[in-house]
Amino acid sequence: MQTGNNRRDFLKSLGIMSLGAFAGSSIVSACAGKTGDAAHATDSASVIATEAKPLFFKISLAEWSLNKSIFGGKMSNLDFPAKAKNDFGVSAVEYVNQFFKDKATDQAYLAELKKRCDDVGVTSVLIMCDGEGGLGDTDEKKRIQAVDNHKKWADAAKFLGCHSIRVNAYGEGTAEEVSKTATDGLRRLSEYGKTLGINVIVENHGGYSSNGQWLSEVIKNTGMENCGTLPDFGNFCIKGQPDKCDEWYDRYKGTEEMMTYAKGVSAKTFNFDDAGNCIETDYVKMLQIVKNVGYNNYIGIEYEGSSLSEEEGILKTKALLERVGGTLS
């Protein structure tokens, strides 16, 4: 993994706690040492049939997969829709707000972005929102400010034709305290989102949010149908730092718990074996969990590895989704 600009460093600099599972070799040793899932991933995926069927889900591309190119100035957020369609054959995109952080209310910019999507036949799915304050902040004034900060992104999502904004349910305090405050913050924001027809969805993104049971209870307690989850297959570090996790939550158990409220899914990958299977996650097992709840919406490609180029990693993740998904359809 690169140690320079990345979403985890960005969030850490803003004071967000324990930001998930993001180091490939650490994930393998943690999972294999505890449950043997890494070894199972290869064994399970290697025996699936090769005959592909129509997928039970749709594929989108998460913009973070191209963060090195964007941070490096090789492309911009405006280039993203055409890049997704022309280079990867993906017709749906998931934006990251930090790549157009000062453009949330810039109608000319948003209109241009929408036009570029329309020109190549690309659907805008969601905006991943970071750096706008803690929706679970135990300080009520700060929490309400965070809610207000996110509203402009809900407006932008509506304009672009997205169905959701992805937010973070973080705050400082005990699990019980943050559960209550996150429920409050998410409810407030979801009430606003409801007026726009926009969902407010939470990713397991480190700390308490990577505990599937905790996050599911928070979503349930909001009482809002447009408040849901975005299960990420790789982000299950609940204690420690991204490069050295002290405690992992079972990724399959966590995904199963969150799928009850899922309005999006993130197919995280880091490393692949010679057969094209994800080393860290058993995609046969994981996609079966997704299918079991009747989910048929977008699954977003999010490659975060460093052993392959961004392009290679994206294409391998797409091929994996198509191969495994086809056998389960």
CSV table of C-alpha atoms in Angstrom, one decimal:
chain,number,residue,atom,x,y,z
A,1,MET,CA,0.0,0.0,0.0
A,2,GLN,CA,1.2,3.5,-0.6
A,3,THR,CA,1.9,5.6,2.4
A,4,GLY,CA,1.3,9.0,0.8
A,5,ASN,CA,-2.1,10.4,-0.2
A,6,ASN,CA,-4.9,8.0,0.3
A,7,ARG,CA,-8.4,8.1,1.8
A,8,ARG,CA,-7.3,6.5,5.0
A,9,ASP,CA,-4.6,9.1,5.6
A,10,PHE,CA,-7.1,11.8,4.7
A,11,LEU,CA,-9.6,10.6,7.2
A,12,LYS,CA,-7.0,10.0,9.9
A,13,SER,CA,-5.9,13.6,9.5
A,14,LEU,CA,-9.4,14.6,10.3
A,15,GLY,CA,-9.5,12.6,13.5
A,16,ILE,CA,-11.6,9.7,12.4
A,17,MET,CA,-10.8,6.6,14.5
A,18,SER,CA,-9.6,3.2,13.5
A,19,LEU,CA,-10.2,3.3,9.8
A,20,GLY,CA,-10.8,-0.3,8.7
A,21,ALA,CA,-8.8,-3.1,7.1
A,22,PHE,CA,-6.4,-1.8,4.5
A,23,ALA,CA,-3.2,-3.7,4.5
A,24,GLY,CA,-3.2,-6.8,2.3
A,25,SER,CA,-0.6,-8.9,4.1
A,26,SER,CA,-2.0,-8.1,7.5
A,27,ILE,CA,-5.5,-9.0,6.4
A,28,VAL,CA,-4.3,-12.4,5.2
A,29,SER,CA,-2.4,-13.3,8.4
A,30,ALA,CA,-5.3,-12.0,10.6
A,31,CYS,CA,-8.0,-13.9,8.7
A,32,ALA,CA,-5.9,-17.1,8.2
A,33,GLY,CA,-4.8,-17.1,11.8
A,34,LYS,CA,-8.3,-16.8,13.2
A,35,THR,CA,-10.6,-18.5,10.8
A,36,GLY,CA,-8.6,-19.9,7.8
A,37,ASP,CA,-10.8,-17.8,5.4
A,38,ALA,CA,-7.8,-16.7,3.2
A,39,ALA,CA,-7.0,-20.3,2.4
A,40,HIS,CA,-10.7,-21.1,2.0
A,41,ALA,CA,-11.0,-18.2,-0.5
A,42,THR,CA,-8.7,-19.9,-3.0
A,43,ASP,CA,-10.1,-23.4,-2.4
A,44,SER,CA,-13.7,-22.4,-2.7
A,45,ALA,CA,-13.3,-20.2,-5.8
A,46,SER,CA,-11.1,-22.7,-7.6
A,47,VAL,CA,-13.8,-25.3,-7.9
A,48,ILE,CA,-16.7,-23.2,-9.2
A,49,ALA,CA,-18.0,-23.9,-12.7
A,50,THR,CA,-16.8,-21.7,-15.5
A,51,GLU,CA,-20.1,-21.4,-17.3
A,52,ALA,CA,-21.3,-17.8,-16.8
A,53,LYS,CA,-24.9,-16.8,-16.5
A,54,PRO,CA,-26.5,-13.4,-16.3
A,55,LEU,CA,-25.5,-11.7,-13.1
A,56,PHE,CA,-27.9,-11.2,-10.2
A,57,PHE,CA,-26.4,-7.8,-9.5
A,58,LYS,CA,-25.1,-4.8,-11.4
A,59,ILE,CA,-21.5,-3.7,-11.5
A,60,SER,CA,-20.3,-0.2,-10.7
A,61,LEU,CA,-16.8,1.3,-10.2
A,62,ALA,CA,-15.8,3.1,-7.1
A,63,GLU,CA,-13.6,6.1,-7.8
A,64,TRP,CA,-11.2,5.3,-5.0
A,65,SER,CA,-9.9,2.5,-7.2
A,66,LEU,CA,-8.2,5.3,-9.3
A,67,ASN,CA,-7.1,7.5,-6.4
A,68,LYS,CA,-3.4,7.3,-7.4
A,69,SER,CA,-4.1,8.5,-10.9
A,70,ILE,CA,-6.3,11.3,-9.6
A,71,PHE,CA,-3.9,12.4,-6.8
A,72,GLY,CA,-1.1,12.1,-9.4
A,73,GLY,CA,-2.8,14.5,-11.8
A,74,LYS,CA,-3.2,11.9,-14.5
A,75,MET,CA,-6.9,12.3,-14.6
A,76,SER,CA,-9.6,14.3,-12.8
A,77,ASN,CA,-13.1,13.6,-11.4
A,78,LEU,CA,-14.6,14.9,-14.7
A,79,ASP,CA,-12.6,12.2,-16.6
A,80,PHE,CA,-14.0,9.4,-14.4
A,81,PRO,CA,-17.2,8.5,-16.2
A,82,ALA,CA,-15.6,8.1,-19.6
A,83,LYS,CA,-12.6,6.2,-18.0
A,84,ALA,CA,-15.0,3.8,-16.4
A,85,LYS,CA,-16.9,3.2,-19.6
A,86,ASN,CA,-14.2,3.2,-22.2
A,87,ASP,CA,-11.4,1.5,-20.3
A,88,PHE,CA,-13.3,-1.0,-18.1
A,89,GLY,CA,-16.7,-1.4,-19.7
A,90,VAL,CA,-18.4,-0.3,-16.5
A,91,SER,CA,-21.5,1.9,-17.0
A,92,ALA,CA,-22.1,3.0,-13.4
A,93,VAL,CA,-19.8,5.1,-11.1
A,94,GLU,CA,-19.4,5.9,-7.4
A,95,TYR,CA,-17.8,9.2,-6.7
A,96,VAL,CA,-15.5,10.2,-3.8
A,97,ASN,CA,-16.3,13.7,-2.6
A,98,GLN,CA,-12.7,14.7,-1.8
A,99,PHE,CA,-11.9,14.6,-5.6
A,100,PHE,CA,-14.3,17.5,-6.1
A,101,LYS,CA,-14.6,18.8,-2.5
A,102,ASP,CA,-15.1,22.4,-3.4
A,103,LYS,CA,-17.7,21.7,-6.2
A,104,ALA,CA,-20.6,20.4,-4.2
A,105,THR,CA,-22.6,23.6,-4.8
A,106,ASP,CA,-21.0,24.5,-8.1
A,107,GLN,CA,-23.9,24.0,-10.5
A,108,ALA,CA,-21.8,24.6,-13.6
A,109,TYR,CA,-19.4,21.9,-12.6
A,110,LEU,CA,-22.1,19.5,-11.6
A,111,ALA,CA,-23.9,20.1,-14.9
A,112,GLU,CA,-20.6,19.3,-16.8
A,113,LEU,CA,-20.1,16.1,-14.8
A,114,LYS,CA,-23.7,15.1,-15.5
A,115,LYS,CA,-23.3,15.9,-19.2
A,116,ARG,CA,-20.1,13.7,-19.4
A,117,CYS,CA,-22.0,10.8,-17.8
A,118,ASP,CA,-24.9,11.3,-20.3
A,119,ASP,CA,-22.5,11.5,-23.2
A,120,VAL,CA,-21.1,8.0,-22.6
A,121,GLY,CA,-24.2,6.4,-21.1
A,122,VAL,CA,-23.0,6.2,-17.5
A,123,THR,CA,-25.2,6.1,-14.4
A,124,SER,CA,-24.2,8.0,-11.3
A,125,VAL,CA,-24.8,5.7,-8.3
A,126,LEU,CA,-23.6,7.4,-5.2
A,127,ILE,CA,-21.2,9.9,-3.6
A,128,MET,CA,-18.8,8.7,-0.9
A,129,CYS,CA,-18.6,11.6,1.6
A,130,ASP,CA,-15.7,12.1,4.0
A,131,GLY,CA,-14.3,15.0,6.0
A,132,GLU,CA,-17.7,16.6,6.8
A,133,GLY,CA,-17.7,16.0,10.5
A,134,GLY,CA,-18.9,13.1,12.8
A,135,LEU,CA,-22.5,12.1,12.5
A,136,GLY,CA,-22.0,10.3,15.8
A,137,ASP,CA,-20.2,13.1,17.5
A,138,THR,CA,-21.3,13.2,21.2
A,139,ASP,CA,-21.2,17.0,21.1
A,140,GLU,CA,-24.7,17.9,19.9
A,141,LYS,CA,-23.6,21.2,18.2
A,142,LYS,CA,-20.8,19.5,16.3
A,143,ARG,CA,-23.2,16.6,15.3
A,144,ILE,CA,-25.8,19.0,14.0
A,145,GLN,CA,-23.1,20.9,12.1
A,146,ALA,CA,-22.0,17.6,10.6
A,147,VAL,CA,-25.5,16.9,9.5
A,148,ASP,CA,-25.7,20.3,7.9
A,149,ASN,CA,-22.3,19.8,6.2
A,150,HIS,CA,-23.6,16.7,4.5
A,151,LYS,CA,-26.8,18.2,3.1
A,152,LYS,CA,-25.0,19.9,0.1
A,153,TRP,CA,-23.7,16.4,-0.9
A,154,ALA,CA,-27.3,15.1,-0.8
A,155,ASP,CA,-28.3,18.0,-3.0
A,156,ALA,CA,-25.4,17.2,-5.4
A,157,ALA,CA,-26.3,13.5,-5.4
A,158,LYS,CA,-29.9,14.4,-6.4
A,159,PHE,CA,-28.7,16.6,-9.2
A,160,LEU,CA,-26.4,13.9,-10.6
A,161,GLY,CA,-29.1,11.2,-10.4
A,162,CYS,CA,-27.5,9.2,-7.6
A,163,HIS,CA,-29.6,7.1,-5.3
A,164,SER,CA,-27.4,7.6,-2.2
A,165,ILE,CA,-24.7,9.4,-0.3
A,166,ARG,CA,-22.3,7.2,1.7
A,167,VAL,CA,-21.4,8.7,5.1
A,168,ASN,CA,-19.5,7.7,8.2
A,169,ALA,CA,-21.0,7.0,11.6
A,170,TYR,CA,-18.1,7.9,13.8
A,171,GLY,CA,-17.8,9.6,17.1
A,172,GLU,CA,-15.7,9.5,20.3
A,173,GLY,CA,-17.1,7.7,23.4
A,174,THR,CA,-18.3,4.3,24.4
A,175,ALA,CA,-20.0,2.0,21.9
A,176,GLU,CA,-23.3,2.7,23.6
A,177,GLU,CA,-22.8,6.5,23.6
A,178,VAL,CA,-21.8,6.6,20.0
A,179,SER,CA,-24.6,4.3,19.0
A,180,LYS,CA,-27.2,6.8,20.4
A,181,THR,CA,-25.5,9.8,18.9
A,182,ALA,CA,-24.9,8.2,15.5
A,183,THR,CA,-28.6,7.1,15.4
A,184,ASP,CA,-29.6,10.7,16.1
A,185,GLY,CA,-27.2,12.2,13.5
A,186,LEU,CA,-28.2,9.6,10.8
A,187,ARG,CA,-31.9,10.1,11.5
A,188,ARG,CA,-31.6,13.9,11.1
A,189,LEU,CA,-29.7,13.6,7.8
A,190,SER,CA,-32.0,10.8,6.5
A,191,GLU,CA,-35.0,13.0,7.2
A,192,TYR,CA,-33.4,15.6,4.9
A,193,GLY,CA,-32.5,13.0,2.3
A,194,LYS,CA,-36.0,11.7,2.3
A,195,THR,CA,-37.2,15.0,1.0
A,196,LEU,CA,-34.9,14.6,-2.0
A,197,GLY,CA,-35.4,10.9,-2.5
A,198,ILE,CA,-31.8,10.2,-1.5
A,199,ASN,CA,-30.6,7.4,0.7
A,200,VAL,CA,-28.1,7.9,3.5
A,201,ILE,CA,-25.9,4.8,3.8
A,202,VAL,CA,-23.1,3.9,6.1
A,203,GLU,CA,-20.0,1.9,5.3
A,204,ASN,CA,-18.2,-0.3,7.7
A,205,HIS,CA,-15.3,2.1,7.9
A,206,GLY,CA,-13.3,1.3,11.0
A,207,GLY,CA,-13.9,1.5,14.8
A,208,TYR,CA,-17.5,0.7,15.9
A,209,SER,CA,-18.8,0.9,12.4
A,210,SER,CA,-16.8,-2.2,11.4
A,211,ASN,CA,-18.8,-4.2,14.0
A,212,GLY,CA,-21.7,-5.5,11.9
A,213,GLN,CA,-24.0,-6.0,14.8
A,214,TRP,CA,-23.4,-2.5,16.2
A,215,LEU,CA,-23.9,-0.8,12.8
A,216,SER,CA,-27.1,-2.8,12.0
A,217,GLU,CA,-28.6,-1.8,15.4
A,218,VAL,CA,-27.8,1.9,14.7
A,219,ILE,CA,-29.5,1.7,11.3
A,220,LYS,CA,-32.5,-0.1,12.7
A,221,ASN,CA,-32.9,2.4,15.5
A,222,THR,CA,-33.0,5.4,13.1
A,223,GLY,CA,-36.4,4.2,12.0
A,224,MET,CA,-35.8,5.6,8.5
A,225,GLU,CA,-36.3,3.4,5.4
A,226,ASN,CA,-33.9,5.5,3.4
A,227,CYS,CA,-31.1,4.9,6.0
A,228,GLY,CA,-29.1,1.8,5.2
A,229,THR,CA,-25.7,0.2,4.9
A,230,LEU,CA,-22.9,-0.2,2.4
A,231,PRO,CA,-21.1,-3.4,3.3
A,232,ASP,CA,-17.5,-3.4,2.3
A,233,PHE,CA,-15.9,-6.8,2.0
A,234,GLY,CA,-12.6,-5.7,3.4
A,235,ASN,CA,-13.2,-3.1,6.1
A,236,PHE,CA,-13.5,-5.1,9.3
A,237,CYS,CA,-10.8,-3.8,11.6
A,238,ILE,CA,-12.5,-2.7,14.8
A,239,LYS,CA,-9.4,-1.9,16.9
A,240,GLY,CA,-6.0,-0.6,15.8
A,241,GLN,CA,-4.5,1.2,12.8
A,242,PRO,CA,-5.0,0.5,9.1
A,243,ASP,CA,-1.5,-1.0,8.8
A,244,LYS,CA,-1.6,-3.0,12.1
A,245,CYS,CA,-5.0,-4.2,13.2
A,246,ASP,CA,-5.3,-5.5,16.7
A,247,GLU,CA,-8.8,-6.9,16.4
A,248,TRP,CA,-10.8,-8.1,13.5
A,249,TYR,CA,-14.5,-8.6,13.1
A,250,ASP,CA,-15.5,-11.6,11.1
A,251,ARG,CA,-16.1,-10.3,7.6
A,252,TYR,CA,-18.7,-12.9,6.6
A,253,LYS,CA,-20.7,-12.5,9.8
A,254,GLY,CA,-20.4,-8.7,9.5
A,255,THR,CA,-21.5,-8.6,5.9
A,256,GLU,CA,-24.5,-10.9,6.6
A,257,GLU,CA,-25.6,-8.6,9.4
A,258,MET,CA,-25.3,-5.5,7.3
A,259,MET,CA,-27.0,-7.0,4.2
A,260,THR,CA,-30.3,-6.7,5.9
A,261,TYR,CA,-30.1,-2.9,5.4
A,262,ALA,CA,-27.8,-2.8,2.4
A,263,LYS,CA,-28.5,-0.3,-0.4
A,264,GLY,CA,-25.0,-0.7,-1.9
A,265,VAL,CA,-22.1,-3.2,-1.7
A,266,SER,CA,-18.4,-2.6,-2.0
A,267,ALA,CA,-16.3,-5.4,-3.6
A,268,LYS,CA,-12.9,-4.7,-1.9
A,269,THR,CA,-9.8,-6.4,-3.3
A,270,PHE,CA,-6.1,-6.2,-2.5
A,271,ASN,CA,-4.3,-9.3,-3.8
A,272,PHE,CA,-5.0,-12.1,-6.3
A,273,ASP,CA,-3.7,-15.6,-6.7
A,274,ASP,CA,-2.7,-17.1,-10.0
A,275,ALA,CA,-6.2,-18.2,-10.7
A,276,GLY,CA,-7.6,-14.7,-10.3
A,277,ASN,CA,-9.2,-15.3,-6.9
A,278,CYS,CA,-9.1,-12.7,-4.2
A,279,ILE,CA,-6.7,-13.9,-1.5
A,280,GLU,CA,-8.2,-12.0,1.4
A,281,THR,CA,-11.9,-12.8,0.8
A,282,ASP,CA,-13.8,-15.8,-0.4
A,283,TYR,CA,-15.9,-14.3,-3.1
A,284,VAL,CA,-18.0,-17.4,-3.5
A,285,LYS,CA,-19.0,-17.3,0.1
A,286,MET,CA,-19.4,-13.5,0.2
A,287,LEU,CA,-21.5,-13.2,-3.0
A,288,GLN,CA,-23.7,-16.0,-1.8
A,289,ILE,CA,-24.4,-14.0,1.4
A,290,VAL,CA,-25.3,-11.0,-0.8
A,291,LYS,CA,-27.6,-13.1,-3.0
A,292,ASN,CA,-29.3,-14.8,0.0
A,293,VAL,CA,-31.1,-11.6,1.0
A,294,GLY,CA,-32.3,-10.9,-2.5
A,295,TYR,CA,-30.0,-8.0,-3.2
A,296,ASN,CA,-29.8,-7.2,-7.0
A,297,ASN,CA,-28.5,-3.7,-7.0
A,298,TYR,CA,-25.0,-2.4,-7.7
A,299,ILE,CA,-21.8,-4.0,-6.4
A,300,GLY,CA,-18.9,-1.5,-6.6
A,301,ILE,CA,-15.4,-2.5,-7.7
A,302,GLU,CA,-12.9,-1.1,-5.1
A,303,TYR,CA,-9.4,-2.2,-5.8
A,304,GLU,CA,-6.9,-1.0,-3.1
A,305,GLY,CA,-3.9,-3.3,-3.8
A,306,SER,CA,-0.4,-2.2,-4.7
A,307,SER,CA,1.0,-5.3,-6.4
A,308,LEU,CA,-1.0,-4.5,-9.6
A,309,SER,CA,-1.6,-1.3,-11.4
A,310,GLU,CA,-5.0,0.4,-10.8
A,311,GLU,CA,-6.1,-0.7,-14.2
A,312,GLU,CA,-5.1,-4.3,-13.7
A,313,GLY,CA,-6.6,-4.5,-10.3
A,314,ILE,CA,-9.9,-3.1,-11.5
A,315,LEU,CA,-10.1,-5.5,-14.4
A,316,LYS,CA,-9.2,-8.5,-12.2
A,317,THR,CA,-11.9,-7.5,-9.7
A,318,LYS,CA,-14.5,-7.1,-12.5
A,319,ALA,CA,-13.5,-10.5,-13.9
A,320,LEU,CA,-13.8,-12.1,-10.5
A,321,LEU,CA,-17.3,-10.6,-9.9
A,322,GLU,CA,-18.5,-11.7,-13.3
A,323,ARG,CA,-17.1,-15.3,-13.0
A,324,VAL,CA,-18.3,-16.0,-9.5
A,325,GLY,CA,-21.5,-14.0,-9.8
A,326,GLY,CA,-22.3,-15.8,-13.0
A,327,THR,CA,-22.1,-19.2,-11.3
A,328,LEU,CA,-24.4,-18.1,-8.5
A,329,SER,CA,-27.1,-16.5,-10.7
